[in-house]
Short mmCIF file of C-alpha atoms and ligand atoms in Angstrom, two decimals:
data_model
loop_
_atom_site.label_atom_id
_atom_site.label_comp_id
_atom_site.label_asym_id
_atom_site.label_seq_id
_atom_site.Cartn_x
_atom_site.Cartn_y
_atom_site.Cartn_z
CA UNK V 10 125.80 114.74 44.12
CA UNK V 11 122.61 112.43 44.47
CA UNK V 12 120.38 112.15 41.63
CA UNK V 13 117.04 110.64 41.73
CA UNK V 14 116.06 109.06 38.17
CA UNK V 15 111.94 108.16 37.76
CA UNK V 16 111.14 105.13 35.48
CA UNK V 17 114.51 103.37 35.97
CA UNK V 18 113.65 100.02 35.47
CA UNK V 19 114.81 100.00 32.04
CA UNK V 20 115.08 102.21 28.99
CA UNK V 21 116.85 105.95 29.23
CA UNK V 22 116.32 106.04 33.22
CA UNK V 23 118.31 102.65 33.60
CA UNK V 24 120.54 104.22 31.48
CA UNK V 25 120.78 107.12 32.88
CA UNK V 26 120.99 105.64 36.73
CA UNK V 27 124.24 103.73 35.70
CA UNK V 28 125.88 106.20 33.83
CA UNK V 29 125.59 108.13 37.10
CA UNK V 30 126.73 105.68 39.32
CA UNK V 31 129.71 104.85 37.18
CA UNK V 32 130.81 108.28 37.61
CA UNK V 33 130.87 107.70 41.15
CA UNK V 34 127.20 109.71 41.95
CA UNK V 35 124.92 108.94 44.70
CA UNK V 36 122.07 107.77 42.23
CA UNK V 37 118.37 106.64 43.29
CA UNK V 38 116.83 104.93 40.94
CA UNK V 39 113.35 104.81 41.44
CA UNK V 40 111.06 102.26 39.92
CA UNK V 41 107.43 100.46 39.90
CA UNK V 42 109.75 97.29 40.90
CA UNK V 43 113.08 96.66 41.31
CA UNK V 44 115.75 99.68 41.52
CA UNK V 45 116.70 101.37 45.13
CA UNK V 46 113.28 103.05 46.02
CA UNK V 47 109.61 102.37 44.64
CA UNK V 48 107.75 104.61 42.79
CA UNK V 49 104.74 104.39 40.80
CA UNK V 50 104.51 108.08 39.37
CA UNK V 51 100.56 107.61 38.39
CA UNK V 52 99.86 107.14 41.92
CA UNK V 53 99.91 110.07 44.25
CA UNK V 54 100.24 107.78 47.36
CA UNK V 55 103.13 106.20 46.25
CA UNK V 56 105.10 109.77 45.10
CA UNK V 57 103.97 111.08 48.87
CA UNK V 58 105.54 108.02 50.38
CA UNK V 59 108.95 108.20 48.56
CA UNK V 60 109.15 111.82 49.63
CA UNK V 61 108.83 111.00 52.97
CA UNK V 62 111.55 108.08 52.86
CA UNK V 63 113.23 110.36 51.64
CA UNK V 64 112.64 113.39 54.09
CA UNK V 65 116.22 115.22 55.04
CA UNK V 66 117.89 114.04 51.60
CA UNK V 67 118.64 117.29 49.62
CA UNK V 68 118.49 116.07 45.91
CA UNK V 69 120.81 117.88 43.46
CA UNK V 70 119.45 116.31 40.11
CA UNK V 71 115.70 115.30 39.69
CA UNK V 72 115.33 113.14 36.29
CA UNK V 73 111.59 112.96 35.66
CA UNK V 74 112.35 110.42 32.86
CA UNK V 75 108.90 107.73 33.45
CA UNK V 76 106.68 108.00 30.78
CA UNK V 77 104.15 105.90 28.44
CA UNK V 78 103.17 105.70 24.86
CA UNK V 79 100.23 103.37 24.45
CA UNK V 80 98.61 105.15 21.39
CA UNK V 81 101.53 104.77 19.24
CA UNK V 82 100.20 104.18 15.81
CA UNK V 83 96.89 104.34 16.93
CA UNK V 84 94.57 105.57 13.76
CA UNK V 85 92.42 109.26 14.29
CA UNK V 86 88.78 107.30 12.96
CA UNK V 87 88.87 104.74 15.89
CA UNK V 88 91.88 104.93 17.91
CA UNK V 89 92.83 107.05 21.30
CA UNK V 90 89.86 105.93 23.62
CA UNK V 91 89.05 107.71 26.37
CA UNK V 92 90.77 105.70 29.17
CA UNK V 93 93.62 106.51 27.51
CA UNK V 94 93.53 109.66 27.92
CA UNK V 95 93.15 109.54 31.25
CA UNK V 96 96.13 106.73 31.29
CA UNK V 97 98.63 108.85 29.94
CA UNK V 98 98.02 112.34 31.09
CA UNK V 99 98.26 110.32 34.90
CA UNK V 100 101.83 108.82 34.17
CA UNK V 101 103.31 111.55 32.00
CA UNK V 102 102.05 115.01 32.89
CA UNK V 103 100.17 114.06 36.38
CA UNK V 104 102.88 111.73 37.68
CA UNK V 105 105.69 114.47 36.96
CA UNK V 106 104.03 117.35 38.14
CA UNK V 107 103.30 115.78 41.55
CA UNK V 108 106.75 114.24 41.57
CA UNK V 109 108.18 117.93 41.48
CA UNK V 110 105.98 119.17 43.86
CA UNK V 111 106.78 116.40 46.62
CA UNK V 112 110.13 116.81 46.31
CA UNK V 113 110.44 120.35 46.48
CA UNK V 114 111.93 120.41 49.57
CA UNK V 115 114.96 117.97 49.01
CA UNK V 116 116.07 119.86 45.99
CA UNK V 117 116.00 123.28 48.13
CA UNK V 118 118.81 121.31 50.52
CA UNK V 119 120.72 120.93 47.53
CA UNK V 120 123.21 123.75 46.43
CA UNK V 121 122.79 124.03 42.95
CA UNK V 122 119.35 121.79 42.57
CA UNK V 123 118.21 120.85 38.94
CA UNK V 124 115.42 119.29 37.08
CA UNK V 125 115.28 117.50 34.30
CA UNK V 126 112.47 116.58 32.24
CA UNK V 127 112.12 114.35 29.22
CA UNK V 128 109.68 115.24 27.19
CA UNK V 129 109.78 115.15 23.11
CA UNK V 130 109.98 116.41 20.05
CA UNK V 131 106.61 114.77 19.54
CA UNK V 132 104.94 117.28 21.79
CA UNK V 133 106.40 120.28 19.86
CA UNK V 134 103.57 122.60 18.24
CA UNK V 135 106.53 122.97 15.30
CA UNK V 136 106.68 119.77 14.61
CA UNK V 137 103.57 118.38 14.29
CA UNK V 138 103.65 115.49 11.85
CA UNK V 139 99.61 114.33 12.78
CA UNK V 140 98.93 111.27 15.14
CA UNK V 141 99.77 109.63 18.09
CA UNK V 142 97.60 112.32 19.68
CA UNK V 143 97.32 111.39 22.90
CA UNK V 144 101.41 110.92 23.46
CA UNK V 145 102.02 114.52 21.82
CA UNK V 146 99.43 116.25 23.83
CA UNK V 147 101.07 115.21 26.94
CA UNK V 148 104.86 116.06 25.95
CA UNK V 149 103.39 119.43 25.11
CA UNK V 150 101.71 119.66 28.52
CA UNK V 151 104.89 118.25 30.00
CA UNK V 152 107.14 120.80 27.83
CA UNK V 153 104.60 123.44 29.18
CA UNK V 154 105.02 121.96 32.81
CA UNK V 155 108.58 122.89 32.21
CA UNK V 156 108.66 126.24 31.35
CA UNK V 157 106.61 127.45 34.15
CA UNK V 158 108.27 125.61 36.51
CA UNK V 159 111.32 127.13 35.28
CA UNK V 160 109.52 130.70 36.28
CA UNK V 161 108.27 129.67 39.42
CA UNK V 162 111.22 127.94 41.04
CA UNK V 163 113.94 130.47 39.50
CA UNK V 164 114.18 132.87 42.58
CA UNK V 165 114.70 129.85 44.43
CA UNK V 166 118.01 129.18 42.60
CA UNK V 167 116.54 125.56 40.98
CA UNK V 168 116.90 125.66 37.05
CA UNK V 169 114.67 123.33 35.38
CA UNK V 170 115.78 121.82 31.81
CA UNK V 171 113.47 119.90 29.31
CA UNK V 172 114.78 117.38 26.72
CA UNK V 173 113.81 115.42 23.68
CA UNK V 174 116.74 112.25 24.36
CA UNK V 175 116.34 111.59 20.46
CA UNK V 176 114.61 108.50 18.99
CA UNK V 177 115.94 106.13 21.29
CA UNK V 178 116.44 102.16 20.68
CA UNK V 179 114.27 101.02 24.06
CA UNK V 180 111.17 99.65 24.84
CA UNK V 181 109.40 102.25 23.44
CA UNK V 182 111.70 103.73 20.66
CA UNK V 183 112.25 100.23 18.54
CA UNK V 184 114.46 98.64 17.63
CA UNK V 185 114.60 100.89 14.12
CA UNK V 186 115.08 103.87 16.13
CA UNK V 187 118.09 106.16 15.07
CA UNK V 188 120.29 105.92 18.10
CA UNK V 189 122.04 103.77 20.54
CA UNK V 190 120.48 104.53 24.27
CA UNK V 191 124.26 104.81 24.71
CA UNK V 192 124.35 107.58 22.66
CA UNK V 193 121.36 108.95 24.22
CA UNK V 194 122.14 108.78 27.61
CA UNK V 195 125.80 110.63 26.91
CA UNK V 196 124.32 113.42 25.68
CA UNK V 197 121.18 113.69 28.09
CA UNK V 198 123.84 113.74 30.44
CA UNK V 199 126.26 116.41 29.05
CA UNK V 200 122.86 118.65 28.80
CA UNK V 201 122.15 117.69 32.48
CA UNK V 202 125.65 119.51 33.59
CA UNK V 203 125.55 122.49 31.58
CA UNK V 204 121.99 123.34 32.79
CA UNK V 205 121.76 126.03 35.29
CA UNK V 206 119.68 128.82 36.44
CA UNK V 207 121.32 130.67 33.45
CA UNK V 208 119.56 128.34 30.70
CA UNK V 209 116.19 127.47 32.87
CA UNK V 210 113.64 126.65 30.79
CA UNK V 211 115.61 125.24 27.80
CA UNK V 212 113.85 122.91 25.44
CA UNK V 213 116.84 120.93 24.19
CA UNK V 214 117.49 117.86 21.97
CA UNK V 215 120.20 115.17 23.20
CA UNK V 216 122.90 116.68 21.18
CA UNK V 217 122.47 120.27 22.30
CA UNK V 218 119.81 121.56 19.74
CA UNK V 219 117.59 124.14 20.75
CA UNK V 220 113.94 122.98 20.01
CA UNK V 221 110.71 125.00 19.43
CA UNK V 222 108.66 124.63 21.70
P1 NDP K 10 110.65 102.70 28.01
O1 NDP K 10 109.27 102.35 27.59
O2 NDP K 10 111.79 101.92 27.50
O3 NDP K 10 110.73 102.78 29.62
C1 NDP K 10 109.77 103.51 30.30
C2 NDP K 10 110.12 103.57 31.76
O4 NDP K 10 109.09 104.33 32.44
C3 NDP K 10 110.17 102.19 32.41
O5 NDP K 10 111.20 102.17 33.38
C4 NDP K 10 108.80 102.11 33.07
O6 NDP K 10 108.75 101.26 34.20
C5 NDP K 10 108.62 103.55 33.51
N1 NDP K 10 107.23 103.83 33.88
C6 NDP K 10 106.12 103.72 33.11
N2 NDP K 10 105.03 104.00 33.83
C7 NDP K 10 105.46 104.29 35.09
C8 NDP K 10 104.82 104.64 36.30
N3 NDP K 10 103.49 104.74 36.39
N4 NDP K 10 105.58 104.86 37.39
C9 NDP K 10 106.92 104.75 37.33
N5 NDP K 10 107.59 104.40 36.24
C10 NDP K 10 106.86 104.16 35.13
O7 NDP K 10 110.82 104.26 27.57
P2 NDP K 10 112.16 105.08 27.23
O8 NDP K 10 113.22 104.71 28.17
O9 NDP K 10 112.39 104.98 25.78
O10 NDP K 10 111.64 106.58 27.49
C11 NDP K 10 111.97 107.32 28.67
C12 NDP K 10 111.40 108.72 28.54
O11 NDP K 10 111.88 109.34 27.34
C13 NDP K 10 109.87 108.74 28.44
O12 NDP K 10 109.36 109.84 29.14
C14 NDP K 10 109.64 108.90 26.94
O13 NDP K 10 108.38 109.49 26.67
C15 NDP K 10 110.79 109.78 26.55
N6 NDP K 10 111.13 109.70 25.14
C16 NDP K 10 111.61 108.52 24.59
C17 NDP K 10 111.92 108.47 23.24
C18 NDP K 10 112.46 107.23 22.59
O14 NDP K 10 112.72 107.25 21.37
N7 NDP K 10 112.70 106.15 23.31
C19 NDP K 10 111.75 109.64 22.35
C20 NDP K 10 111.24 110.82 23.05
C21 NDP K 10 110.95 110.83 24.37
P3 NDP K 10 108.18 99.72 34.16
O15 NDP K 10 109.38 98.88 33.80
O16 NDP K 10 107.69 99.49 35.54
O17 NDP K 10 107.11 99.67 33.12
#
């Protein structure tokens, strides 16, 4: 099976990209630097250029894990600026929309293709605790992304999953976050295998909970 994991420099899609490997997987991890192929999902150029490397590869598992979080604990009177906005719907909604798109094809060669996208809890309408605006409008757009990719690319036999991987202890989680990226990345990955064109369009936690969307 090859698996192509975005934003695996570090974080769940390092995580992720190993845990793969070690189960003997043909894993591309695709970063801004570093990893087997570069990607840099805000830029349209670069997710073109990767799909061409890549032309002929059928792709069983697509991990559209990149993602940013700049306005964390930003405040409502004076925070989210406008550039912001613009920076974070390019990496997190743009970036996976156009990563899909480009690598349409390669999952079609694949027998059983799958798509996985992390999005979060954050970006849930149910759960909406107030702040970080601009993050939680894009996990919603990203959840939405999902669901109608889920529609779109069922009668072509690709299920498409979407996951919350739980409040992770990375980069951008903390280091107070609740669980190990151990933990995380077990359970991402037990989701990953039971998805199929059965359950497309699931909005999932880590440990198999069914989230509103
Ligand atoms: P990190 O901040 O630890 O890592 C983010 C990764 O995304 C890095 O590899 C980074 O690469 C990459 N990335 C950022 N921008 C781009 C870009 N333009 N092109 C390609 N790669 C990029 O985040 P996590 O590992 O914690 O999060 C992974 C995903 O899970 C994200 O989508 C996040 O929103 C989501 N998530 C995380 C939670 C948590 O608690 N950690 C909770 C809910 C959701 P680089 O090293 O080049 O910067």
């Amino acid at each position: 099976m090859t698996v192509l994991v975005t934003g695996a420099s570090r974080g769940i899609g390092a995580g992720l990209a190993e845990a793969y490997r070690n189960r003997g997987e043909n894993v591309i991890a695709a970063a801004r630097s570093g990893g087997d192929a570069r990607l840099d999902v805000a830029d349209p150029a670069s997710i073109k250029a990767l799909a061409g490397r890549l032309s002929g590869t059928a792709i069983d598992l697509l991990i559209c894990n990149a993602g940013i979080f700049p306005d964390k604990g930003q405040r409502l009177e004076d925070g989210f600026a406008a550039e912001l906005w613009d920076e974070v719907f390019r990496v997190n909604v743009r970036g996976v929309f156009l990563t899909v798109q480009a690598l349409l094809p390669h999952l079609e060669r694949a027998h059983a293709p799958k798509i996985a996208l992390l999005s979060s809890r954050l970006g849930s309408n149910m759960h909406a605790g107030g702040g970080n605006y601009i993050y939680r409008a894009s996990k919603a757009a990203v959840t939405n992304l999902g669901r109608n990719l889920a529609t779109d690319l069922a009668p072509k036999g690709i299920a498409v999953g979407i996951y919350h991987p739980g409040w992770v202890r990375t980069d951008m989680g903390g280091t107070g976050a609740d669980i190990s990226l151990e933990e995380s990345v077990s359970g991402l990955v037990a989701r990953f295998d039971a998805l199929s064109v059965e359950t497309t369009g699931e909005f999932r936690t880590w440990d198999g909970r069914t989230l509103e969307f």
